[in-house]
């Protein structure tokens, strides 16, 4: 199956995958009385080539996610040029992985939303490049609600109990929310890898509760978005209020790299 790494999955496979994915998203939304229209599917195309993104685009996907700046910088221009040649709009590109501050300029040049703002320092760097380009960048703050050391994000696994965690978060939100070229829109998290999707639910509930607390404390800012849920746990995420799903393998198949 090494050919997959070069060309990626076929249009037919992606169409079939998307159909069943949307059915499951809609069913999960329905279970809790939500409209599937509130949910944006971000197809995480990391490790898959531009051809796979183009196939997903042809199947109707308009939002794509990458977790590495370098890979995005290589993949995004050819995909956008391809769309333009067809007379179509470029897709919206979401940065979903950790960004080193020194890569902030590349992110601003290529991505239209950043889910993974995990420090005030990164936010300040993004602000600087957005200001130079005179554009406004929608962002989310990544929160570590599990306490796993391997996870990026603002420490928030104990925000209800620990004043220190709350205080640090409030300080960061105060600063980042005031940056004129960034548009804070909500929170993002990655749940731990668990055996059953249901085990991820408490982390999604925790992120939503944190969002609600921040919305109460900072009512002038927008808290509309919760970016949570991946291939293995998007159903509980939808039930707990996700507005942005970041799904890779359920669309493109298993990653080889
Ligand atoms: C890879 C990745 C995803 C998608 O994971 P799948 O299990 O392939 O759905 C979502 N979010 C982030 C930050 C990722 O790195």
Coordinates of N, CA and C and ligand atoms in Angstrom, one line a residue, residues 44 46 67 96 190 230-231 246-249 255, ligand 1:
X44 N -8.2 17.0 8.3 CA -6.8 17.1 8.7 C -6.0 16.2 7.7
X46 N -2.7 16.2 7.1 CA -1.3 15.9 7.4 C -0.8 14.6 6.9
X67 N -0.8 20.1 10.8 CA -0.3 20.3 12.1 C 1.2 20.7 12.1
X96 N -3.5 23.4 13.2 CA -4.0 22.7 14.3 C -2.9 22.2 15.3
X190 N -7.1 18.6 22.6 CA -7.0 17.2 22.2 C -7.2 16.3 23.4
X230 N -11.8 14.1 17.1 CA -11.0 13.6 16.0 C -11.6 12.3 15.6
X231 N -10.9 11.5 14.7 CA -11.5 10.3 14.2 C -12.0 9.4 15.3
X246 N -11.8 18.1 13.9 CA -10.6 18.0 13.2 C -10.4 16.5 12.9
X247 N -10.7 16.1 11.7 CA -10.8 14.6 11.4 C -9.8 14.3 10.2
X248 N -8.9 13.4 10.5 CA -8.0 13.0 9.4 C -8.3 11.6 8.9
X249 N -8.0 10.6 9.7 CA -8.1 9.2 9.2 C -9.4 8.7 8.7
X255 N -2.7 6.8 8.3 CA -1.5 7.5 7.8 C -0.3 6.5 7.8
Ligands
LIG1 C1 -3.7 14.5 13.4 C2 -4.5 15.5 14.1 C3 -5.9 15.4 14.1 C4 -6.7 14.3 13.3 O1 -6.5 13.1 13.9 P1 -7.2 11.8 13.3 O2 -7.1 10.8 14.3 O3 -6.5 11.4 12.0 O4 -8.6 12.2 13.0 C5 -6.6 16.3 14.8 N1 -6.0 17.3 15.5 C6 -4.7 17.4 15.5 C7 -4.1 18.5 16.3 C8 -3.9 16.5 14.9 O5 -2.6 16.6 14.9

